[in-house]
Amino acid sequence: MEGVGQDSCEGGDAARGAQGWAAPEARVHFRVTRFIMEAGVKLGMQSIPIATACAIYHKFFCEINVDAYDPYLIAMSSLYLAGKVEEQHLRTRDIINVSNRYFHPGSEPLELDSRFWVLRDSIVQCELLVLRVLRFQVSFQHPHKYLLHYLISLKNWLNRYSWQRTPISVTAWALLRDSYHGGLCLRFRAQHIAVAVLHLALQVYGVEVPAEAEAEKPWWQIYTMDTEIP
């Protein structure tokens, strides 16, 4: 499948891994994006704002070395900024308390003392830093609407028994969510990611698309034609 291009996430030298980062950095980003996802759920964020937060985080560290800033502070600011971008606004106090509970399970919400205000100011200042580094380009086209469209289409294509006995839909959504642990969202088109996770879900359960052998084109090629979904 066609990539978006290296400009979206510079790869660097040959020692870097499949996501464009060296292996130790990739592990850091995996852990931090897991934090973004779990914190996002606890904050009541929907899937698109969480995906945007992950994309902002990954795009920032495509431009900046991971050692330059605290990745978790960037993650908290990414959540805050994603809430604004996707019009699901979050309070900095809620982000701080959810993050504090994540790192210190069972702890009480922070008091409004000097420590709290330092954290709040750090998130706000870091948000401005992220915007400057990304040149205020923080809107993304996500695969979610494409995957939903493809699943509806495929459900009507497959026989009812094959669809009901295998959790293709649940698996595809899980694979899409997990793809945001890395920088795939910046390196490939949204349509291609959507069809890739659907193709993998079908392979996992050994489900074949009807009449695929007789078709002139593979089923996924039909889905990945340059069409836009409003």
CSV table of C-alpha atoms in Angstrom, one decimal:
chain,number,residue,atom,x,y,z
A,1,MET,CA,0.0,0.0,0.0
A,2,GLU,CA,1.1,3.5,-0.7
A,3,GLY,CA,2.8,5.5,2.0
A,4,VAL,CA,2.1,9.1,2.7
A,5,GLY,CA,5.7,10.0,2.5
A,6,GLN,CA,8.7,10.5,4.7
A,7,ASP,CA,8.0,14.1,5.3
A,8,SER,CA,5.2,13.1,7.7
A,9,CYS,CA,7.6,11.3,10.0
A,10,GLU,CA,11.3,11.4,9.2
A,11,GLY,CA,12.9,8.0,9.6
A,12,GLY,CA,16.5,8.8,10.0
A,13,ASP,CA,19.3,6.2,9.9
A,14,ALA,CA,19.1,2.5,9.1
A,15,ALA,CA,19.1,1.6,12.8
A,16,ARG,CA,15.6,2.9,13.3
A,17,GLY,CA,12.8,0.5,13.5
A,18,ALA,CA,9.6,0.0,11.5
A,19,GLN,CA,7.9,2.9,13.1
A,20,GLY,CA,10.7,5.3,12.3
A,21,TRP,CA,12.3,5.2,15.8
A,22,ALA,CA,15.1,3.2,17.3
A,23,ALA,CA,14.0,0.2,19.3
A,24,PRO,CA,14.4,1.8,22.8
A,25,GLU,CA,12.5,4.8,21.7
A,26,ALA,CA,9.8,2.7,20.2
A,27,ARG,CA,9.3,1.0,23.6
A,28,VAL,CA,9.0,4.4,25.3
A,29,HIS,CA,6.4,5.6,22.8
A,30,PHE,CA,4.5,2.3,23.2
A,31,ARG,CA,4.2,2.8,27.0
A,32,VAL,CA,3.3,6.5,26.7
A,33,THR,CA,0.6,6.0,24.1
A,34,ARG,CA,-0.8,3.2,26.3
A,35,PHE,CA,-1.0,5.9,29.0
A,36,ILE,CA,-2.7,8.3,26.5
A,37,MET,CA,-5.3,5.6,25.7
A,38,GLU,CA,-6.1,4.6,29.2
A,39,ALA,CA,-6.2,8.2,30.5
A,40,GLY,CA,-8.4,9.2,27.6
A,41,VAL,CA,-10.9,6.5,28.4
A,42,LYS,CA,-10.9,7.5,32.1
A,43,LEU,CA,-11.5,11.1,31.0
A,44,GLY,CA,-14.5,10.0,29.0
A,45,MET,CA,-12.9,10.9,25.6
A,46,GLN,CA,-14.3,9.3,22.5
A,47,SER,CA,-12.1,7.3,20.1
A,48,ILE,CA,-11.4,10.1,17.6
A,49,PRO,CA,-10.0,12.5,20.2
A,50,ILE,CA,-7.9,9.8,21.7
A,51,ALA,CA,-6.6,8.9,18.2
A,52,THR,CA,-5.8,12.6,17.7
A,53,ALA,CA,-3.9,12.8,21.0
A,54,CYS,CA,-1.8,9.8,19.9
A,55,ALA,CA,-1.2,11.4,16.5
A,56,ILE,CA,-0.1,14.7,18.0
A,57,TYR,CA,2.2,12.9,20.4
A,58,HIS,CA,3.8,10.8,17.6
A,59,LYS,CA,4.1,13.8,15.3
A,60,PHE,CA,5.8,15.8,18.0
A,61,PHE,CA,8.5,13.2,18.5
A,62,CYS,CA,9.0,12.9,14.8
A,63,GLU,CA,10.4,16.4,15.1
A,64,ILE,CA,12.0,16.4,18.5
A,65,ASN,CA,14.3,13.9,20.2
A,66,VAL,CA,12.7,11.8,22.9
A,67,ASP,CA,15.3,12.9,25.4
A,68,ALA,CA,14.5,16.6,25.0
A,69,TYR,CA,11.2,16.6,26.9
A,70,ASP,CA,9.3,14.4,29.3
A,71,PRO,CA,7.2,12.1,27.1
A,72,TYR,CA,4.4,11.9,29.7
A,73,LEU,CA,4.2,15.7,29.9
A,74,ILE,CA,3.9,15.8,26.1
A,75,ALA,CA,1.2,13.1,26.4
A,76,MET,CA,-0.8,15.1,28.9
A,77,SER,CA,-0.6,18.2,26.7
A,78,SER,CA,-1.5,16.1,23.7
A,79,LEU,CA,-4.7,15.0,25.5
A,80,TYR,CA,-5.5,18.6,26.4
A,81,LEU,CA,-4.9,19.8,22.8
A,82,ALA,CA,-6.7,16.9,21.2
A,83,GLY,CA,-9.8,17.8,23.3
A,84,LYS,CA,-9.8,21.3,21.8
A,85,VAL,CA,-9.1,20.1,18.2
A,86,GLU,CA,-12.0,17.6,18.4
A,87,GLU,CA,-14.3,19.8,20.4
A,88,GLN,CA,-14.3,17.6,23.4
A,89,HIS,CA,-12.8,20.0,25.8
A,90,LEU,CA,-11.0,18.7,29.0
A,91,ARG,CA,-10.2,20.5,32.2
A,92,THR,CA,-6.5,20.5,33.1
A,93,ARG,CA,-7.5,19.6,36.6
A,94,ASP,CA,-9.1,16.4,35.4
A,95,ILE,CA,-6.1,15.5,33.2
A,96,ILE,CA,-3.8,16.0,36.2
A,97,ASN,CA,-5.9,13.9,38.6
A,98,VAL,CA,-6.4,11.1,36.1
A,99,SER,CA,-2.6,11.1,35.4
A,100,ASN,CA,-1.8,11.2,39.1
A,101,ARG,CA,-4.1,8.2,39.7
A,102,TYR,CA,-2.5,6.4,36.8
A,103,PHE,CA,1.0,6.7,38.2
A,104,HIS,CA,-0.1,6.4,41.8
A,105,PRO,CA,-3.0,4.0,42.0
A,106,GLY,CA,-5.3,4.6,44.9
A,107,SER,CA,-4.1,8.1,45.5
A,108,GLU,CA,-6.4,11.0,46.4
A,109,PRO,CA,-6.9,13.9,43.9
A,110,LEU,CA,-4.2,16.5,44.2
A,111,GLU,CA,-4.9,19.5,46.4
A,112,LEU,CA,-4.9,22.9,44.7
A,113,ASP,CA,-1.5,23.7,46.1
A,114,SER,CA,1.8,24.9,44.5
A,115,ARG,CA,2.5,21.4,43.0
A,116,PHE,CA,-0.9,21.4,41.2
A,117,TRP,CA,-0.4,24.8,39.8
A,118,VAL,CA,3.1,24.0,38.6
A,119,LEU,CA,1.7,20.9,36.8
A,120,ARG,CA,-1.1,22.9,35.3
A,121,ASP,CA,1.3,25.6,34.0
A,122,SER,CA,3.6,23.0,32.6
A,123,ILE,CA,0.7,21.4,30.6
A,124,VAL,CA,-0.4,24.8,29.2
A,125,GLN,CA,3.1,25.9,28.3
A,126,CYS,CA,3.8,22.5,26.8
A,127,GLU,CA,0.7,22.8,24.7
A,128,LEU,CA,2.1,26.0,23.2
A,129,LEU,CA,5.4,24.3,22.5
A,130,VAL,CA,3.6,21.4,20.7
A,131,LEU,CA,1.7,23.8,18.6
A,132,ARG,CA,4.8,25.7,17.6
A,133,VAL,CA,6.8,22.5,16.8
A,134,LEU,CA,3.9,21.1,14.7
A,135,ARG,CA,3.4,24.5,13.1
A,136,PHE,CA,-0.2,24.5,14.3
A,137,GLN,CA,-0.9,21.5,12.0
A,138,VAL,CA,-2.8,19.3,14.5
A,139,SER,CA,-5.8,18.1,12.4
A,140,PHE,CA,-5.7,14.5,11.2
A,141,GLN,CA,-7.8,12.3,9.0
A,142,HIS,CA,-8.3,9.1,10.9
A,143,PRO,CA,-9.2,5.6,9.6
A,144,HIS,CA,-12.2,5.2,11.8
A,145,LYS,CA,-14.9,6.4,9.3
A,146,TYR,CA,-13.4,4.3,6.6
A,147,LEU,CA,-13.3,1.2,8.7
A,148,LEU,CA,-16.9,1.7,9.7
A,149,HIS,CA,-17.9,2.0,6.0
A,150,TYR,CA,-15.8,-1.1,5.1
A,151,LEU,CA,-17.3,-3.2,7.9
A,152,ILE,CA,-20.9,-2.3,6.9
A,153,SER,CA,-20.1,-3.2,3.3
A,154,LEU,CA,-18.3,-6.4,4.2
A,155,LYS,CA,-21.2,-7.5,6.5
A,156,ASN,CA,-23.6,-7.3,3.6
A,157,TRP,CA,-21.1,-9.1,1.4
A,158,LEU,CA,-20.4,-12.1,3.7
A,159,ASN,CA,-23.0,-14.7,4.6
A,160,ARG,CA,-24.7,-14.2,8.0
A,161,TYR,CA,-23.2,-17.3,9.6
A,162,SER,CA,-19.6,-16.3,8.8
A,163,TRP,CA,-20.2,-12.8,10.2
A,164,GLN,CA,-21.9,-14.0,13.4
A,165,ARG,CA,-19.5,-16.8,14.4
A,166,THR,CA,-16.4,-14.7,14.1
A,167,PRO,CA,-15.7,-11.4,15.9
A,168,ILE,CA,-14.3,-9.7,12.8
A,169,SER,CA,-15.6,-6.3,13.7
A,170,VAL,CA,-14.4,-6.3,17.3
A,171,THR,CA,-10.9,-7.5,16.2
A,172,ALA,CA,-10.6,-4.9,13.4
A,173,TRP,CA,-11.4,-2.1,15.8
A,174,ALA,CA,-9.0,-3.5,18.4
A,175,LEU,CA,-6.2,-3.7,15.7
A,176,LEU,CA,-7.0,-0.1,14.7
A,177,ARG,CA,-6.7,1.1,18.2
A,178,ASP,CA,-3.4,-0.8,18.7
A,179,SER,CA,-2.0,0.7,15.6
A,180,TYR,CA,-1.8,4.1,17.4
A,181,HIS,CA,0.9,2.7,19.6
A,182,GLY,CA,3.2,3.5,16.7
A,183,GLY,CA,3.5,6.1,14.0
A,184,LEU,CA,1.4,4.3,11.3
A,185,CYS,CA,-1.2,7.0,11.5
A,186,LEU,CA,1.4,9.4,10.1
A,187,ARG,CA,3.0,7.2,7.5
A,188,PHE,CA,0.0,5.7,5.7
A,189,ARG,CA,-3.3,7.0,4.3
A,190,ALA,CA,-6.3,6.5,6.5
A,191,GLN,CA,-8.1,4.3,3.9
A,192,HIS,CA,-5.1,2.0,3.7
A,193,ILE,CA,-4.8,1.6,7.5
A,194,ALA,CA,-8.5,0.8,7.7
A,195,VAL,CA,-8.4,-1.9,5.0
A,196,ALA,CA,-5.2,-3.3,6.4
A,197,VAL,CA,-6.6,-3.9,9.8
A,198,LEU,CA,-9.8,-5.4,8.2
A,199,HIS,CA,-7.7,-7.7,6.0
A,200,LEU,CA,-5.7,-8.8,9.0
A,201,ALA,CA,-8.9,-9.5,11.0
A,202,LEU,CA,-10.2,-11.7,8.2
A,203,GLN,CA,-6.9,-13.6,8.1
A,204,VAL,CA,-6.9,-14.2,11.8
A,205,TYR,CA,-10.2,-16.1,11.6
A,206,GLY,CA,-9.6,-17.6,8.2
A,207,VAL,CA,-12.6,-15.9,6.6
A,208,GLU,CA,-12.6,-15.6,2.8
A,209,VAL,CA,-14.5,-12.9,0.9
A,210,PRO,CA,-17.0,-14.5,-1.4
A,211,ALA,CA,-16.0,-14.8,-5.1
A,212,GLU,CA,-12.6,-13.3,-4.4
A,213,ALA,CA,-10.8,-16.0,-6.5
A,214,GLU,CA,-13.0,-15.1,-9.5
A,215,ALA,CA,-12.8,-11.3,-9.1
A,216,GLU,CA,-10.6,-9.2,-11.4
A,217,LYS,CA,-9.2,-7.2,-8.5
A,218,PRO,CA,-8.7,-8.2,-4.8
A,219,TRP,CA,-11.5,-6.9,-2.6
A,220,TRP,CA,-9.2,-4.6,-0.7
A,221,GLN,CA,-8.2,-2.9,-3.9
A,222,ILE,CA,-11.7,-1.8,-4.5
A,223,TYR,CA,-11.9,-0.3,-1.0
A,224,THR,CA,-8.6,1.6,-1.3
A,225,MET,CA,-9.5,3.5,-4.5
A,226,ASP,CA,-9.1,7.2,-4.0
A,227,THR,CA,-12.6,7.9,-2.7
A,228,GLU,CA,-13.4,10.2,0.2
A,229,ILE,CA,-16.0,9.5,2.8
A,230,PRO,CA,-17.6,12.7,4.1
